[in-house]
Coordinates of C-alpha atoms in Angstrom, one line a residue:
Chain A
M16 CA 77.3 65.4 147.4
I17 CA 74.9 68.2 146.6
E18 CA 73.7 70.6 149.2
L19 CA 71.4 73.6 148.7
L20 CA 70.6 75.9 151.7
R21 CA 67.6 78.3 151.4
V22 CA 68.3 78.9 147.5
C23 CA 66.4 81.5 146.0
R24 CA 66.1 82.3 142.3
D25 CA 64.4 85.4 141.0
Y26 CA 64.4 87.1 138.0
E27 CA 62.0 89.8 136.1
V28 CA 59.5 89.0 133.2
G29 CA 58.2 92.3 131.8
G30 CA 59.1 94.4 134.7
R31 CA 57.5 91.9 137.1
P32 CA 59.5 90.1 139.5
V33 CA 59.1 86.0 139.3
H34 CA 60.1 84.0 142.2
A35 CA 61.2 80.7 140.3
L36 CA 62.6 79.1 143.5
R37 CA 61.8 79.8 147.0
H38 CA 64.0 78.9 150.1
I39 CA 64.9 75.6 148.6
D40 CA 66.6 73.3 151.2
L41 CA 67.8 70.1 149.7
S42 CA 70.5 67.5 150.2
V43 CA 71.2 64.7 147.4
P44 CA 74.0 62.0 148.3
D45 CA 76.3 60.4 145.9
G46 CA 74.6 57.7 144.1
D47 CA 71.0 58.9 144.9
Y48 CA 68.1 58.7 142.5
L49 CA 65.9 61.8 142.9
S50 CA 63.0 62.6 140.9
I51 CA 61.6 66.1 140.8
M52 CA 58.2 66.4 139.9
G53 CA 55.4 69.3 139.9
P54 CA 53.2 71.0 137.6
S55 CA 54.6 72.8 134.7
G56 CA 56.1 76.3 135.9
S57 CA 56.6 75.2 139.4
G58 CA 60.5 75.8 139.0
K59 CA 61.6 72.4 138.3
S60 CA 63.9 72.9 135.4
T61 CA 65.1 76.1 137.1
L62 CA 66.1 74.1 140.3
L63 CA 67.7 71.6 137.7
N64 CA 69.8 74.5 135.8
V65 CA 71.0 76.0 139.2
I66 CA 72.1 72.5 140.6
G67 CA 73.9 71.9 136.9
C68 CA 75.4 75.4 137.3
L69 CA 73.9 76.8 134.1
D70 CA 72.0 79.0 136.5
R71 CA 73.1 81.2 139.7
P72 CA 70.9 81.3 142.7
T73 CA 70.0 84.9 143.7
S74 CA 70.5 83.9 147.3
G75 CA 71.0 81.0 149.4
S76 CA 74.1 78.6 149.3
Y77 CA 74.5 75.8 147.2
R78 CA 77.7 73.5 147.5
V79 CA 78.9 70.9 145.3
D80 CA 81.1 68.3 147.3
G81 CA 81.4 71.1 150.0
R82 CA 82.5 73.5 147.9
E83 CA 80.3 76.6 147.5
V84 CA 79.3 77.6 144.0
A85 CA 78.2 81.2 144.4
G86 CA 81.1 82.9 144.3
L87 CA 82.9 80.8 141.5
S88 CA 83.9 82.6 138.2
D89 CA 82.3 81.7 135.0
D90 CA 85.4 79.8 133.9
K91 CA 85.3 77.8 137.3
L92 CA 81.6 77.3 136.7
S93 CA 82.3 76.0 132.9
L94 CA 85.1 73.7 134.4
L95 CA 82.8 72.5 137.1
R96 CA 80.0 71.5 134.2
Q97 CA 82.4 69.9 132.1
K98 CA 83.9 67.8 134.5
G99 CA 81.1 67.3 137.3
F100 CA 77.7 67.2 135.4
G101 CA 76.2 65.8 132.6
F102 CA 72.9 67.3 130.9
V103 CA 70.1 65.2 129.1
F104 CA 67.5 67.4 127.5
Q105 CA 64.1 66.7 126.5
A106 CA 64.9 67.9 123.0
Y107 CA 68.2 66.2 123.0
H108 CA 70.3 69.4 121.7
L109 CA 72.3 67.2 119.3
V110 CA 74.3 69.3 116.8
P111 CA 72.7 68.2 113.8
R112 CA 75.5 68.1 111.6
L113 CA 77.5 65.9 113.4
T114 CA 77.8 62.1 113.4
A115 CA 76.7 60.3 116.5
Q116 CA 80.2 59.7 117.2
G117 CA 81.0 63.5 116.7
N118 CA 78.4 64.5 119.0
V119 CA 79.7 62.2 121.9
E120 CA 83.2 63.7 121.4
L121 CA 81.9 67.2 121.4
P122 CA 82.7 67.6 125.3
M123 CA 86.1 66.0 124.8
L124 CA 86.8 68.2 121.7
F125 CA 86.6 71.3 123.9
A126 CA 88.3 69.8 127.0
G127 CA 91.2 69.0 124.8
V128 CA 91.4 65.2 125.2
E129 CA 93.4 63.6 122.5
P130 CA 91.8 62.7 118.9
G131 CA 92.7 58.9 119.8
E132 CA 91.7 58.8 123.3
R133 CA 88.3 60.5 122.1
T134 CA 87.7 58.0 119.6
R135 CA 88.1 55.2 122.2
R136 CA 86.0 56.7 124.9
A137 CA 83.3 58.1 122.4
T138 CA 82.9 54.3 121.0
K139 CA 83.0 52.8 124.3
A140 CA 80.1 55.4 125.5
L141 CA 78.0 54.7 122.3
D142 CA 78.3 50.9 122.9
R143 CA 77.3 51.3 126.4
V144 CA 73.8 53.1 125.4
G145 CA 73.8 50.4 122.4
L146 CA 74.4 52.2 119.4
A147 CA 77.8 51.3 118.5
E148 CA 76.6 50.5 115.0
R149 CA 75.1 53.9 114.4
A150 CA 78.1 55.7 115.3
L151 CA 78.7 57.1 111.7
H152 CA 75.1 58.2 111.4
T153 CA 74.5 62.0 111.6
A154 CA 72.0 63.2 114.2
E155 CA 69.3 63.9 111.6
Q156 CA 69.4 60.3 110.3
L157 CA 68.4 59.0 114.2
S158 CA 64.8 58.2 115.5
G159 CA 64.2 60.3 118.5
G160 CA 65.0 57.3 120.8
E161 CA 68.4 57.0 119.3
R162 CA 69.1 60.6 119.6
Q163 CA 68.5 60.6 123.4
R164 CA 70.7 57.7 123.5
V165 CA 73.3 59.8 122.0
A166 CA 72.7 62.4 124.3
I167 CA 73.1 60.1 127.2
A168 CA 76.3 58.9 126.0
R169 CA 77.6 62.7 125.7
A170 CA 76.3 63.3 128.9
V171 CA 78.4 60.5 130.6
V172 CA 81.5 60.3 128.2
M173 CA 83.4 62.9 130.5
G174 CA 83.0 60.6 133.4
P175 CA 80.6 62.9 135.6
K176 CA 79.3 62.1 139.2
V177 CA 76.0 63.3 138.6
V178 CA 73.8 63.1 135.4
L179 CA 70.8 65.9 135.0
A180 CA 67.6 64.7 133.0
D181 CA 65.0 67.2 132.3
E182 CA 62.0 65.1 131.0
P183 CA 64.3 62.9 129.0
T184 CA 61.3 61.0 127.6
G185 CA 59.1 63.9 126.9
N186 CA 59.5 63.8 123.3
L187 CA 59.4 59.8 123.1
D188 CA 56.6 57.1 122.9
M189 CA 56.1 54.6 126.0
A190 CA 58.6 52.1 124.6
A191 CA 61.4 54.4 123.7
G192 CA 61.0 56.4 127.0
G193 CA 60.9 53.1 128.8
E194 CA 64.2 52.1 127.6
I195 CA 65.8 55.4 128.1
L196 CA 64.7 55.5 131.6
K197 CA 66.0 52.1 131.8
L198 CA 69.3 53.1 130.6
L199 CA 69.6 56.0 133.0
E200 CA 69.0 53.8 135.9
E201 CA 71.5 51.0 134.9
M202 CA 73.9 54.1 135.0
N203 CA 72.6 55.2 138.4
A204 CA 72.9 51.5 139.7
D205 CA 76.6 51.7 138.7
G206 CA 76.9 54.5 140.9
L207 CA 76.1 57.7 139.1
T208 CA 73.7 60.3 140.7
L209 CA 70.7 60.8 138.8
L210 CA 68.2 63.8 139.2
L211 CA 65.3 63.4 136.9
V212 CA 63.0 66.2 136.3
T213 CA 59.3 64.9 135.2
H214 CA 55.8 65.8 135.5
E215 CA 54.8 62.2 135.0
P216 CA 53.8 60.6 138.4
A217 CA 54.4 57.2 137.1
L218 CA 57.8 57.8 136.2
G219 CA 58.6 59.9 138.9
R220 CA 57.7 57.1 141.4
R221 CA 60.5 54.7 140.3
A222 CA 62.9 57.2 141.8
R223 CA 64.1 56.3 145.7
H224 CA 63.9 60.2 146.3
H225 CA 60.9 62.2 145.4
L226 CA 60.7 65.7 145.8
R227 CA 57.6 67.9 144.9
L228 CA 57.7 71.6 144.0
V229 CA 54.5 73.9 143.9
D230 CA 55.2 77.6 142.9
G231 CA 59.0 77.4 143.3
A232 CA 58.7 76.0 146.9
I233 CA 59.2 72.3 148.2
S234 CA 55.7 71.2 149.0
G235 CA 57.1 67.2 149.8
E236 CA 59.9 65.3 149.9
E237 CA 60.2 61.5 150.8
R238 CA 62.9 59.4 150.8
E239 CA 62.6 55.6 150.4
G240 CA 64.8 52.9 152.2
P241 CA 68.0 54.0 154.2
Chain B
M5 CA 91.2 72.3 122.7
S6 CA 93.9 72.1 120.1
F7 CA 94.0 74.8 117.2
R8 CA 93.5 71.7 115.0
D9 CA 90.3 70.6 116.3
L10 CA 88.8 74.0 116.6
L11 CA 89.6 74.7 112.8
A12 CA 87.9 71.4 112.0
Y13 CA 84.8 72.4 114.1
S14 CA 84.3 75.8 112.8
A15 CA 84.8 74.6 109.0
G16 CA 82.3 72.1 109.8
A17 CA 79.9 74.7 110.8
L18 CA 80.6 76.8 107.6
R19 CA 79.8 73.7 105.6
G20 CA 76.3 73.6 107.3
H21 CA 75.3 76.9 105.3
R22 CA 77.4 76.9 101.9
L23 CA 75.4 79.2 100.2
R24 CA 75.7 82.0 102.8
A25 CA 79.4 81.3 103.3
G26 CA 80.1 81.3 99.7
L27 CA 78.6 84.7 99.2
S28 CA 80.3 86.4 101.8
L29 CA 83.4 84.7 100.7
L30 CA 82.7 86.1 97.2
G31 CA 82.6 89.7 99.0
V32 CA 86.0 89.6 100.5
A33 CA 87.2 88.1 97.2
I34 CA 86.1 90.9 95.3
G35 CA 87.3 93.3 97.9
I36 CA 90.8 91.9 97.7
A37 CA 90.8 91.5 94.0
S38 CA 89.8 95.1 93.7
V39 CA 92.7 96.4 96.3
V40 CA 95.3 94.1 94.5
L41 CA 94.1 95.1 90.9
L42 CA 93.8 98.9 91.6
T43 CA 97.1 99.3 93.1
S44 CA 98.8 97.2 90.4
L45 CA 97.2 99.7 87.8
G46 CA 98.6 102.7 90.1
E47 CA 101.8 101.0 90.4
G48 CA 101.7 100.1 86.5
A49 CA 101.0 103.9 85.8
R50 CA 103.9 104.8 87.9
T51 CA 106.4 102.5 86.5
Y52 CA 105.0 103.5 82.6
V53 CA 105.6 107.2 83.3
T54 CA 108.9 106.9 84.8
G55 CA 110.0 104.8 81.9
E56 CA 108.4 107.6 79.4
F57 CA 110.8 110.1 81.2
A58 CA 113.8 107.9 81.4
S59 CA 113.4 107.4 77.3
L60 CA 113.8 111.3 77.2
G61 CA 117.1 111.2 78.4
S62 CA 118.3 111.3 82.1
N63 CA 120.9 114.0 81.0
L64 CA 118.6 116.9 80.6
L65 CA 118.7 120.3 82.4
I66 CA 115.5 122.6 81.9
V67 CA 115.6 126.2 82.7
T68 CA 112.8 128.2 83.3
P69 CA 112.5 132.0 83.9
G70 CA 111.5 133.0 87.5
K71 CA 112.4 131.9 90.9
T72 CA 110.3 129.4 92.7
E73 CA 110.7 127.9 96.1
T74 CA 108.4 124.8 95.6
T75 CA 110.1 122.2 93.4
G76 CA 107.8 120.9 90.7
M77 CA 107.0 121.0 87.2
A78 CA 106.5 124.7 86.5
P79 CA 107.3 127.5 88.7
L80 CA 104.2 128.8 90.7
V81 CA 105.7 132.5 91.8
S82 CA 107.3 134.0 89.2
V83 CA 109.3 137.0 89.9
A84 CA 111.3 137.4 86.7
P85 CA 112.9 140.8 86.4
H86 CA 115.1 139.5 83.7
D87 CA 113.9 137.2 80.5
L88 CA 115.8 134.3 79.4
T89 CA 117.3 135.6 76.2
L90 CA 118.7 134.1 73.3
G91 CA 122.3 135.8 74.2
D92 CA 121.6 133.6 77.6
V93 CA 121.5 130.6 75.3
E94 CA 124.8 131.2 73.5
A95 CA 126.4 132.1 76.6
I96 CA 125.7 128.7 78.2
A97 CA 126.5 126.9 74.9
R98 CA 130.0 128.7 74.6
R99 CA 130.9 129.0 78.7
V100 CA 129.5 125.8 80.1
R101 CA 132.1 123.0 79.2
Q102 CA 129.6 120.0 79.9
V103 CA 126.9 121.5 77.3
R104 CA 126.4 119.1 74.4
R105 CA 123.2 120.8 73.1
V106 CA 121.1 123.7 74.0
A107 CA 117.6 124.1 72.5
P108 CA 115.6 127.4 73.3
L109 CA 111.8 127.2 73.4
S110 CA 109.2 129.7 72.9
F111 CA 105.7 128.8 73.0
G112 CA 102.2 130.3 71.4
A113 CA 99.4 129.9 69.5
A114 CA 98.6 131.3 66.3
P115 CA 96.0 131.2 63.6
A116 CA 97.6 129.1 60.9
A117 CA 96.1 128.9 57.3
V118 CA 97.0 126.9 53.9
G119 CA 94.8 128.3 51.2
A120 CA 91.3 128.2 52.5
R121 CA 92.2 125.7 55.3
R122 CA 93.0 127.3 58.6
R123 CA 93.2 126.3 62.4
D124 CA 94.5 127.4 65.4
I125 CA 97.9 125.9 66.3
T126 CA 100.6 125.5 68.6
V127 CA 103.8 127.0 67.5
A128 CA 107.2 126.1 69.0
G129 CA 110.2 128.3 68.2
T130 CA 113.3 126.2 68.8
T131 CA 116.6 125.4 66.7
A132 CA 118.1 122.5 65.0
E133 CA 119.4 121.6 68.6
F134 CA 116.0 120.6 69.4
Q135 CA 115.7 117.2 67.3
G136 CA 118.5 115.8 69.3
V137 CA 117.3 116.9 72.7
R138 CA 113.8 115.7 72.3
H139 CA 114.6 112.9 69.6
V140 CA 112.4 114.0 67.2
H141 CA 111.9 112.0 64.1
I142 CA 111.1 113.2 60.9
G143 CA 109.1 111.5 58.4
V144 CA 109.5 113.3 55.2
G145 CA 111.9 116.2 54.4
R146 CA 114.2 117.6 57.2
Y147 CA 114.2 119.4 60.7
L148 CA 114.8 122.9 60.9
P149 CA 118.2 123.9 59.5
A150 CA 121.1 124.7 61.9
G151 CA 122.6 128.2 61.7
D152 CA 122.7 131.3 63.4
L153 CA 120.4 131.6 66.4
E154 CA 119.5 135.2 65.9
R155 CA 118.5 134.6 62.0
G156 CA 116.4 132.1 61.0
G157 CA 114.5 131.7 57.7
P158 CA 110.8 131.7 57.2
V159 CA 110.4 127.6 57.1
C160 CA 108.7 125.3 59.3
V161 CA 108.4 121.7 60.0
I162 CA 104.9 120.7 60.9
G163 CA 103.2 117.6 62.9
A164 CA 101.7 114.8 61.2
K165 CA 98.1 115.5 62.2
I166 CA 98.8 119.2 61.1
Q167 CA 99.9 118.0 57.7
Q168 CA 96.6 115.8 57.5
E169 CA 94.2 118.7 58.6
L170 CA 95.9 121.5 56.5
F171 CA 97.1 119.7 53.3
A172 CA 94.8 116.9 53.6
G173 CA 97.4 114.3 53.2
E174 CA 99.1 116.0 49.9
N175 CA 102.9 116.3 49.8
P176 CA 103.4 119.6 51.8
L177 CA 107.1 119.9 51.4
G178 CA 108.1 123.4 49.5
E179 CA 104.5 124.6 50.4
I180 CA 103.6 127.5 52.6
V181 CA 102.0 127.9 55.6
R182 CA 100.5 131.2 56.9
L183 CA 101.0 131.6 60.7
G184 CA 99.6 135.0 61.8
D185 CA 100.8 137.7 59.0
E186 CA 103.8 135.4 58.0
R187 CA 104.5 133.0 55.6
F188 CA 106.5 129.9 56.4
R189 CA 108.0 127.3 53.8
V190 CA 107.4 123.5 55.0
V191 CA 110.6 121.8 54.9
G192 CA 109.8 118.8 57.1
V193 CA 107.1 116.8 58.6
M194 CA 107.6 115.2 62.0
A195 CA 107.1 111.0 61.9
P196 CA 103.5 110.4 63.9
R197 CA 104.5 109.8 67.7
G198 CA 101.3 110.0 69.7
L199 CA 101.3 111.5 73.1
S200 CA 104.8 112.2 74.5
I201 CA 105.0 113.2 78.0
G202 CA 104.4 117.2 77.8
L203 CA 104.4 117.9 74.2
D204 CA 102.0 116.6 71.5
L205 CA 104.2 116.8 68.6
D206 CA 101.5 115.7 66.1
E207 CA 99.6 118.7 66.5
M208 CA 102.6 121.4 66.4
V209 CA 104.4 123.3 63.8
H210 CA 108.0 124.3 64.8
I211 CA 109.8 127.6 63.2
P212 CA 113.1 129.1 64.1
V213 CA 113.1 130.5 67.5
V214 CA 113.7 133.9 66.5
R215 CA 111.0 134.1 64.2
A216 CA 108.5 133.1 66.9
L217 CA 109.8 135.6 69.3
K218 CA 108.7 137.9 66.8
L219 CA 105.6 136.1 66.1
F220 CA 104.5 136.4 69.6
N221 CA 106.2 139.8 70.3
R222 CA 108.2 138.3 72.9
A223 CA 111.7 139.2 74.3
G224 CA 111.7 135.8 76.7
L225 CA 112.0 132.4 76.3
F226 CA 109.7 130.0 77.6
R227 CA 112.3 127.4 78.3
L228 CA 115.8 126.3 77.8
L229 CA 116.3 122.4 77.3
I230 CA 120.2 121.8 77.7
E231 CA 121.6 118.4 77.2
V232 CA 124.7 117.5 79.1
G233 CA 126.9 114.7 78.2
S234 CA 125.9 112.1 80.7
H235 CA 124.2 112.0 83.8
E236 CA 126.9 112.2 86.1
E237 CA 127.7 115.5 84.6
I238 CA 124.3 117.1 85.6
P239 CA 125.3 118.8 88.9
A240 CA 128.7 120.3 87.8
A241 CA 126.6 121.5 84.7
K242 CA 124.0 123.0 86.7
K243 CA 126.3 124.7 88.8
A244 CA 128.0 126.2 85.8
V245 CA 124.9 127.3 84.4
I246 CA 123.9 129.1 87.5
E247 CA 127.2 130.9 87.4
V248 CA 126.9 132.0 83.7
L249 CA 123.0 132.9 84.2
R250 CA 124.0 134.8 87.2
A251 CA 126.6 136.8 85.9
R252 CA 124.3 137.7 83.0
H253 CA 121.1 138.7 85.2
E254 CA 123.2 141.1 87.6
G255 CA 124.0 138.6 90.0
Q256 CA 120.3 137.5 90.6
E257 CA 119.1 133.9 90.6
D258 CA 115.8 134.6 89.0
F259 CA 115.4 131.5 87.1
T260 CA 114.8 127.9 88.1
I261 CA 116.6 124.8 86.9
L262 CA 114.5 121.5 87.0
T263 CA 116.5 118.2 86.3
Q264 CA 114.7 115.2 85.0
D265 CA 115.3 113.9 88.7
S266 CA 113.1 116.7 90.2
V267 CA 110.5 116.1 87.6
L268 CA 110.3 112.5 87.7
S269 CA 110.1 112.6 91.9
T270 CA 107.2 115.1 91.3
F271 CA 105.3 112.7 88.7
G272 CA 106.2 109.9 91.2
R273 CA 104.5 111.6 94.2
I274 CA 101.5 112.5 92.1
L275 CA 101.1 108.9 91.2
A276 CA 101.8 107.4 94.5
L277 CA 99.0 109.5 95.5
L278 CA 97.0 108.2 92.9
T279 CA 97.7 104.7 94.0
A280 CA 96.9 105.5 97.4
A281 CA 93.6 107.0 96.1
L282 CA 92.6 103.7 94.3
A283 CA 93.8 101.7 97.2
G284 CA 91.4 103.8 99.5
I285 CA 88.6 103.0 97.2
A286 CA 89.3 99.2 97.1
A287 CA 89.3 99.6 101.0
I288 CA 85.8 100.8 100.9
S289 CA 85.1 97.7 99.1
L290 CA 86.9 95.6 101.6
T291 CA 85.0 97.0 104.4
V292 CA 81.5 96.6 102.6
A293 CA 82.9 92.7 102.4
G294 CA 84.0 92.8 106.1
V295 CA 80.0 93.9 107.0
G296 CA 79.2 91.2 104.7
I297 CA 80.8 88.7 107.1
M298 CA 79.7 90.0 110.0
N299 CA 76.1 89.7 109.0
V300 CA 76.8 86.3 107.9
M301 CA 78.3 85.7 111.2
L302 CA 75.5 87.2 113.3
V303 CA 72.8 85.1 111.4
S304 CA 75.3 82.0 112.2
V305 CA 75.0 82.9 115.6
S306 CA 71.3 83.5 116.0
E307 CA 70.6 80.2 114.3
R308 CA 73.0 78.3 116.2
T309 CA 71.5 79.7 119.6
R310 CA 71.0 76.2 120.9
E311 CA 74.1 74.9 119.8
I312 CA 75.8 77.8 121.4
G313 CA 73.6 76.9 124.9
L314 CA 74.6 73.3 124.5
L315 CA 78.1 74.1 124.3
K316 CA 78.0 76.0 127.4
A317 CA 75.8 73.3 129.3
L318 CA 79.1 71.1 128.1
G319 CA 81.3 73.1 130.1
V320 CA 82.7 75.4 127.0
T321 CA 84.0 78.6 128.2
K322 CA 83.3 82.0 127.2
R323 CA 86.6 82.5 125.4
Q324 CA 86.3 79.1 123.6
V325 CA 82.8 79.9 122.2
V326 CA 84.4 83.4 121.0
A327 CA 87.2 81.2 119.3
V328 CA 84.9 79.2 117.5
F329 CA 83.0 81.9 116.0
L330 CA 86.0 83.8 115.2
V331 CA 88.1 81.3 113.6
E332 CA 84.6 80.6 111.3
A333 CA 84.9 84.5 110.4
A334 CA 88.6 84.2 109.7
I335 CA 88.3 81.0 107.7
L336 CA 85.7 82.8 105.5
S337 CA 87.9 86.1 104.9
A338 CA 91.1 84.1 104.4
A339 CA 89.4 81.9 101.9
G340 CA 87.8 84.9 100.3
G341 CA 91.1 86.7 100.0
A342 CA 93.1 83.5 98.7
A343 CA 90.4 83.5 96.0
G344 CA 90.7 87.4 95.4
L345 CA 94.4 86.9 95.0
V346 CA 94.0 84.4 92.3
V347 CA 91.5 86.2 90.6
A348 CA 93.8 89.6 90.7
F349 CA 96.7 87.6 89.4
A350 CA 94.7 86.0 86.5
A351 CA 93.4 89.4 85.7
T352 CA 96.9 91.3 85.8
R353 CA 98.0 88.3 83.1
T354 CA 95.3 88.6 81.0
F355 CA 95.9 92.4 80.9
T356 CA 99.7 92.0 79.9
A357 CA 98.6 89.7 77.1
V358 CA 96.4 92.4 76.0
Y359 CA 98.5 95.3 76.5
P360 CA 102.1 94.1 76.6
G361 CA 103.2 97.8 76.7
F362 CA 101.7 98.6 79.9
P363 CA 103.5 97.1 82.9
I364 CA 101.2 95.9 85.4
E365 CA 102.1 93.7 88.2
P366 CA 100.8 93.3 91.4
P367 CA 103.2 95.0 94.0
T368 CA 104.2 92.8 96.7
W369 CA 103.3 95.2 99.5
A370 CA 99.8 94.8 98.3
V371 CA 99.6 91.1 97.9
A372 CA 101.3 91.0 101.5
A373 CA 98.8 93.4 102.9
A374 CA 95.7 91.9 101.1
A375 CA 96.7 88.7 102.6
V376 CA 97.0 90.2 106.2
V377 CA 94.1 92.3 105.6
S378 CA 91.5 89.6 104.6
V379 CA 92.3 87.6 107.6
S380 CA 92.1 90.9 110.2
V381 CA 88.9 91.5 108.5
G382 CA 87.2 88.4 109.5
L383 CA 88.5 88.6 112.8
L384 CA 87.6 92.2 113.2
F385 CA 84.2 92.0 111.8
G386 CA 84.0 88.6 113.3
T387 CA 84.3 89.9 116.9
L388 CA 81.2 91.4 117.4
P389 CA 79.0 88.4 116.7
A390 CA 81.3 86.2 118.4
R391 CA 80.9 88.3 121.6
H392 CA 77.3 88.2 120.9
A393 CA 77.5 84.3 120.9
A394 CA 79.6 84.0 124.2
R395 CA 77.3 86.6 126.2
L396 CA 74.1 84.4 125.7
E397 CA 72.8 82.9 128.9
P398 CA 72.9 79.1 128.5
V399 CA 69.3 78.5 129.7
A400 CA 67.7 80.8 127.5
A401 CA 69.8 79.8 124.6
L402 CA 68.8 76.1 125.3
A403 CA 64.9 77.0 126.0
R404 CA 65.0 78.7 122.4
R405 CA 63.1 76.7 119.8

């Protein structure tokens, strides 16, 4: 359960204050599928970064499962990111020198998971995204769609409750993008909370819960179903 | 995260930029090799000099006129109301039980001439005893004849180089050398010996001491060399010599007695200082290597900004990010250090093969220090880039293209 109450995020660009987020009130229940839409510069990514604890709100309250995040130390935030959130980026952000397997093992490596267990879980995650037989290719040898699958496998391998996807299909063609989205939606169907940032209305409409941002403020929110 | 995983991850990152890593590794290798080599040279010089002194005999006392508070090669502050005289020599020879030989020494420079050939020459006035005390080897002829201290014939023994220069290689025995206004008959030529500590016998002429004092118009001796039976007798002999001389100098201790030990320790100190200076120079090159590592690591950090951002998004702590880059720097410098040690050992082996006489062996402390220092250089100079990496904001780092 994710709850934001009057969250603001301000920063300075060239000495001028920028209000990236203005008084955001948002509640995302477990297992939700939320799309965040809006023109570029509307604060979509900033919101996603705040939710993913990569960025801290300037003011307001942000709770994850009832726990206030604002006062947490850097190390506690790291732990929260490690266990609670999986990230999928537009630019994939794979480590190019590592194999697909190595990239998926990366979060487990720093979390101190035993080597045998790492291999087992990475193999399973790669199998889940349909890349089992490409496991030993380096990131550079993979196509864009394959890279993003590796990134998804990496995002879910630590067993987070929430996956945050920032324009995950932005660098892919229609077919590959559609497959990626389908994969994420399957995981959502299995109980994962999915937050999807996109500027394409066609993609955004597939979610059950829509949020529209303009100039850092919520301009519209609608929820389908119950 | 286990240390093995950390090592593997950092080593993998280094493999990503082999050339750069190789070059900074080379820098450390040169730094470490020069530390070890230069200290080996310094230590080698010390061992060599110490060995040379020991070969002169450790059972030698040297008396110089004047009293000095500092111990060292020669008295710095001389207050010598009494000269060391030939009478002193006789008294010591007669009254000090431990003495085996006493050789007086008087030094000076004089113009020497053989026929039309002339040059300035160092003249040493001494006695037959000198041959035994300083292990002088004779090439042809004989050394100064034994006899009365107060009387000496007009004879001389010349160095090998003097023979070449004044006699152009001809047989000098029985020939006349003019020193100042006096004529000396050559009775022997010293075997070529090269440099011996303190004296270059090859470029010297030895004449009876009483003749030298007259030649230079001096009453006092430059030095007394006293050889005792064994090294153990040195303290007792020193005491006895002091007593005899004091009695003869109206109760004043206006002379200084040096032993080989004190000369040796002075040389030892000088050469230790030399070693330290060489080590200092080497340390500078090591510092330069460290800056090289820092540079490589900074480039590595800025090149891998996105990777660092990713690691942070994955929940990697600041401390772990620091560790990744520190370990990387430490691997670089440790590998460089190992390579440097290999080079240093190879170089000393080669040196030993070429100059077998000169003892050059990397001192254990230098090797140990080099190993420790090479890793610390990496850690020290890796700290700044690593902290730089850890401070990166994940959002900004990920956004960078």
